[in-house]
Amino acid sequence: MTCSNKKYLALMNKVSDGEATISEREELDQHLASCDSCRNYFHELQLSTELLHQLSRPQLPENFTQRVIERLPAEKRHAIRTWTSRHPLLSAVVVCALPVSYLMVRAGRQNQLSEKNDDHFIMLKLPGERS
């Protein structure tokens, strides 16, 4: 197809699939009347579509899908991923609670240390200050 307008290629596909509106079909027909390249391409597209519809579909056994699924390798999942996917709310609580509790314990220890060491402060005097 030598026509450079990609819009008509999309319209051809919509018309072939039966998804085009009447106005889109009319617009494509007007373009095909004046563009030999697009007209030939659309004709080939229609022939290809008809050939595809004429193909016979194989008859599969009733349990075909189940047998294919059973032959697939077992999914290997990490234990933590399995647990977190089964318990998303608890996972979120754990992820948030652990760091917060750690910070609270550290803050409590700092308060205890500062209360014990109140009498061990060293006062520094700046030069020129009088006591």
PDB file of C-alpha atoms in Angstrom:
ATOM      1  CA  MET A   1       0.000   0.000   0.000  1.00  0.00           C
ATOM      2  CA  THR A   2       1.596   3.252  -1.096  1.00  0.00           C
ATOM      3  CA  CYS A   3      -0.985   5.603   0.433  1.00  0.00           C
ATOM      4  CA  SER A   4       0.645   7.485   3.305  1.00  0.00           C
ATOM      5  CA  ASN A   5      -2.558   8.155   5.264  1.00  0.00           C
ATOM      6  CA  LYS A   6      -2.692   5.647   8.156  1.00  0.00           C
ATOM      7  CA  LYS A   7      -6.217   6.766   8.992  1.00  0.00           C
ATOM      8  CA  TYR A   8      -7.620   4.737   6.112  1.00  0.00           C
ATOM      9  CA  LEU A   9      -5.724   1.626   7.165  1.00  0.00           C
ATOM     10  CA  ALA A  10      -7.449   1.816  10.561  1.00  0.00           C
ATOM     11  CA  LEU A  11     -10.801   2.373   8.831  1.00  0.00           C
ATOM     12  CA  MET A  12     -10.213  -0.680   6.636  1.00  0.00           C
ATOM     13  CA  ASN A  13      -9.645  -2.820   9.707  1.00  0.00           C
ATOM     14  CA  LYS A  14     -12.784  -1.453  11.402  1.00  0.00           C
ATOM     15  CA  VAL A  15     -14.879  -2.121   8.310  1.00  0.00           C
ATOM     16  CA  SER A  16     -13.457  -5.648   7.929  1.00  0.00           C
ATOM     17  CA  ASP A  17     -14.228  -6.387  11.572  1.00  0.00           C
ATOM     18  CA  GLY A  18     -17.743  -4.966  11.243  1.00  0.00           C
ATOM     19  CA  GLU A  19     -17.076  -2.257  13.830  1.00  0.00           C
ATOM     20  CA  ALA A  20     -17.257   0.815  11.564  1.00  0.00           C
ATOM     21  CA  THR A  21     -20.108   3.297  11.675  1.00  0.00           C
ATOM     22  CA  ILE A  22     -22.045   4.224   8.552  1.00  0.00           C
ATOM     23  CA  SER A  23     -20.181   7.535   8.243  1.00  0.00           C
ATOM     24  CA  GLU A  24     -16.812   5.782   8.574  1.00  0.00           C
ATOM     25  CA  ARG A  25     -17.840   3.265   5.909  1.00  0.00           C
ATOM     26  CA  GLU A  26     -18.884   6.112   3.571  1.00  0.00           C
ATOM     27  CA  GLU A  27     -15.606   7.952   4.208  1.00  0.00           C
ATOM     28  CA  LEU A  28     -13.628   4.822   3.351  1.00  0.00           C
ATOM     29  CA  ASP A  29     -15.715   4.226   0.213  1.00  0.00           C
ATOM     30  CA  GLN A  30     -14.996   7.787  -0.974  1.00  0.00           C
ATOM     31  CA  HIS A  31     -11.280   7.295  -0.421  1.00  0.00           C
ATOM     32  CA  LEU A  32     -11.253   3.889  -2.123  1.00  0.00           C
ATOM     33  CA  ALA A  33     -12.932   5.446  -5.181  1.00  0.00           C
ATOM     34  CA  SER A  34      -9.937   7.748  -5.659  1.00  0.00           C
ATOM     35  CA  CYS A  35      -7.000   5.658  -4.350  1.00  0.00           C
ATOM     36  CA  ASP A  36      -6.027   2.548  -6.323  1.00  0.00           C
ATOM     37  CA  SER A  37      -3.421   1.464  -3.779  1.00  0.00           C
ATOM     38  CA  CYS A  38      -5.887   1.444  -0.873  1.00  0.00           C
ATOM     39  CA  ARG A  39      -8.584  -0.182  -3.007  1.00  0.00           C
ATOM     40  CA  ASN A  40      -6.235  -3.081  -3.893  1.00  0.00           C
ATOM     41  CA  TYR A  41      -5.092  -3.409  -0.296  1.00  0.00           C
ATOM     42  CA  PHE A  42      -8.679  -3.447   1.003  1.00  0.00           C
ATOM     43  CA  HIS A  43      -9.645  -6.085  -1.556  1.00  0.00           C
ATOM     44  CA  GLU A  44      -6.723  -8.286  -0.406  1.00  0.00           C
ATOM     45  CA  LEU A  45      -7.714  -7.700   3.212  1.00  0.00           C
ATOM     46  CA  GLN A  46     -11.271  -8.818   2.514  1.00  0.00           C
ATOM     47  CA  LEU A  47     -10.036 -11.944   0.707  1.00  0.00           C
ATOM     48  CA  SER A  48      -7.744 -12.798   3.621  1.00  0.00           C
ATOM     49  CA  THR A  49     -10.570 -12.321   6.100  1.00  0.00           C
ATOM     50  CA  GLU A  50     -12.872 -14.581   4.084  1.00  0.00           C
ATOM     51  CA  LEU A  51     -10.187 -17.279   3.875  1.00  0.00           C
ATOM     52  CA  LEU A  52      -9.654 -17.141   7.620  1.00  0.00           C
ATOM     53  CA  HIS A  53     -13.373 -17.561   8.251  1.00  0.00           C
ATOM     54  CA  GLN A  54     -13.437 -20.603   5.971  1.00  0.00           C
ATOM     55  CA  LEU A  55     -10.775 -22.444   7.960  1.00  0.00           C
ATOM     56  CA  SER A  56     -12.086 -25.345   9.963  1.00  0.00           C
ATOM     57  CA  ARG A  57     -11.646 -25.201  13.673  1.00  0.00           C
ATOM     58  CA  PRO A  58     -10.147 -28.279  15.274  1.00  0.00           C
ATOM     59  CA  GLN A  59     -12.310 -30.276  17.646  1.00  0.00           C
ATOM     60  CA  LEU A  60     -10.574 -30.544  20.981  1.00  0.00           C
ATOM     61  CA  PRO A  61     -11.385 -33.091  23.671  1.00  0.00           C
ATOM     62  CA  GLU A  62     -13.625 -31.855  26.479  1.00  0.00           C
ATOM     63  CA  ASN A  63     -10.881 -32.011  29.108  1.00  0.00           C
ATOM     64  CA  PHE A  64      -8.190 -30.426  26.899  1.00  0.00           C
ATOM     65  CA  THR A  65      -7.854 -27.231  28.924  1.00  0.00           C
ATOM     66  CA  GLN A  66      -7.673 -29.081  32.234  1.00  0.00           C
ATOM     67  CA  ARG A  67      -4.974 -31.424  30.905  1.00  0.00           C
ATOM     68  CA  VAL A  68      -2.890 -28.501  29.666  1.00  0.00           C
ATOM     69  CA  ILE A  69      -3.180 -26.759  33.043  1.00  0.00           C
ATOM     70  CA  GLU A  70      -2.162 -29.937  34.865  1.00  0.00           C
ATOM     71  CA  ARG A  71       0.985 -30.233  32.735  1.00  0.00           C
ATOM     72  CA  LEU A  72       2.143 -26.726  33.537  1.00  0.00           C
ATOM     73  CA  PRO A  73       4.973 -26.591  36.089  1.00  0.00           C
ATOM     74  CA  ALA A  74       3.951 -25.860  39.640  1.00  0.00           C
ATOM     75  CA  GLU A  75       4.320 -22.264  40.655  1.00  0.00           C
ATOM     76  CA  LYS A  76       7.124 -21.775  43.132  1.00  0.00           C
ATOM     77  CA  ARG A  77       6.280 -19.104  45.640  1.00  0.00           C
ATOM     78  CA  HIS A  78       8.268 -17.856  48.535  1.00  0.00           C
ATOM     79  CA  ALA A  79       6.660 -18.525  51.918  1.00  0.00           C
ATOM     80  CA  ILE A  80       6.586 -14.834  52.869  1.00  0.00           C
ATOM     81  CA  ARG A  81       4.921 -13.881  49.583  1.00  0.00           C
ATOM     82  CA  THR A  82       2.325 -16.572  50.077  1.00  0.00           C
ATOM     83  CA  TRP A  83       1.562 -15.413  53.621  1.00  0.00           C
ATOM     84  CA  THR A  84       1.406 -11.722  52.656  1.00  0.00           C
ATOM     85  CA  SER A  85      -0.893 -12.401  49.729  1.00  0.00           C
ATOM     86  CA  ARG A  86      -3.257 -14.352  52.000  1.00  0.00           C
ATOM     87  CA  HIS A  87      -3.137 -11.753  54.810  1.00  0.00           C
ATOM     88  CA  PRO A  88      -2.733  -8.303  53.216  1.00  0.00           C
ATOM     89  CA  LEU A  89      -4.138  -6.339  56.175  1.00  0.00           C
ATOM     90  CA  LEU A  90      -1.859  -8.032  58.692  1.00  0.00           C
ATOM     91  CA  SER A  91       1.073  -7.510  56.350  1.00  0.00           C
ATOM     92  CA  ALA A  92       0.379  -3.788  56.214  1.00  0.00           C
ATOM     93  CA  VAL A  93       0.107  -3.619  60.013  1.00  0.00           C
ATOM     94  CA  VAL A  94       3.403  -5.459  60.444  1.00  0.00           C
ATOM     95  CA  VAL A  95       5.182  -3.254  57.935  1.00  0.00           C
ATOM     96  CA  CYS A  96       3.986  -0.125  59.738  1.00  0.00           C
ATOM     97  CA  ALA A  97       4.039  -1.322  63.353  1.00  0.00           C
ATOM     98  CA  LEU A  98       7.569  -2.701  63.490  1.00  0.00           C
ATOM     99  CA  PRO A  99       9.396   0.533  62.611  1.00  0.00           C
ATOM    100  CA  VAL A 100       7.069   2.643  64.769  1.00  0.00           C
ATOM    101  CA  SER A 101       7.515   0.362  67.798  1.00  0.00           C
ATOM    102  CA  TYR A 102      11.283   0.391  67.297  1.00  0.00           C
ATOM    103  CA  LEU A 103      11.278   4.201  67.269  1.00  0.00           C
ATOM    104  CA  MET A 104       9.132   4.319  70.401  1.00  0.00           C
ATOM    105  CA  VAL A 105      11.487   1.980  72.277  1.00  0.00           C
ATOM    106  CA  ARG A 106      14.502   4.067  71.212  1.00  0.00           C
ATOM    107  CA  ALA A 107      12.785   7.284  72.301  1.00  0.00           C
ATOM    108  CA  GLY A 108      11.950   5.742  75.687  1.00  0.00           C
ATOM    109  CA  ARG A 109      15.570   4.697  76.201  1.00  0.00           C
ATOM    110  CA  GLN A 110      16.784   8.175  75.315  1.00  0.00           C
ATOM    111  CA  ASN A 111      14.419   9.696  77.890  1.00  0.00           C
ATOM    112  CA  GLN A 112      15.676   7.277  80.546  1.00  0.00           C
ATOM    113  CA  LEU A 113      19.304   8.095  79.739  1.00  0.00           C
ATOM    114  CA  SER A 114      18.700  11.829  79.804  1.00  0.00           C
ATOM    115  CA  GLU A 115      16.902  11.584  83.186  1.00  0.00           C
ATOM    116  CA  LYS A 116      19.781   9.604  84.695  1.00  0.00           C
ATOM    117  CA  ASN A 117      22.463  11.921  83.356  1.00  0.00           C
ATOM    118  CA  ASP A 118      20.901  15.250  84.407  1.00  0.00           C
ATOM    119  CA  ASP A 119      23.501  15.763  87.095  1.00  0.00           C
ATOM    120  CA  HIS A 120      26.410  15.074  84.753  1.00  0.00           C
ATOM    121  CA  PHE A 121      25.970  18.049  82.474  1.00  0.00           C
ATOM    122  CA  ILE A 122      29.032  20.153  81.825  1.00  0.00           C
ATOM    123  CA  MET A 123      28.387  23.847  81.475  1.00  0.00           C
ATOM    124  CA  LEU A 124      30.524  25.567  78.881  1.00  0.00           C
ATOM    125  CA  LYS A 125      31.060  29.258  79.120  1.00  0.00           C
ATOM    126  CA  LEU A 126      31.639  31.429  76.144  1.00  0.00           C
ATOM    127  CA  PRO A 127      34.611  33.760  76.281  1.00  0.00           C
ATOM    128  CA  GLY A 128      33.690  37.086  77.805  1.00  0.00           C
ATOM    129  CA  GLU A 129      30.769  35.706  79.841  1.00  0.00           C
ATOM    130  CA  ARG A 130      30.724  36.173  83.575  1.00  0.00           C
ATOM    131  CA  SER A 131      29.212  33.711  85.944  1.00  0.00           C
TER     132      SER A 131
END
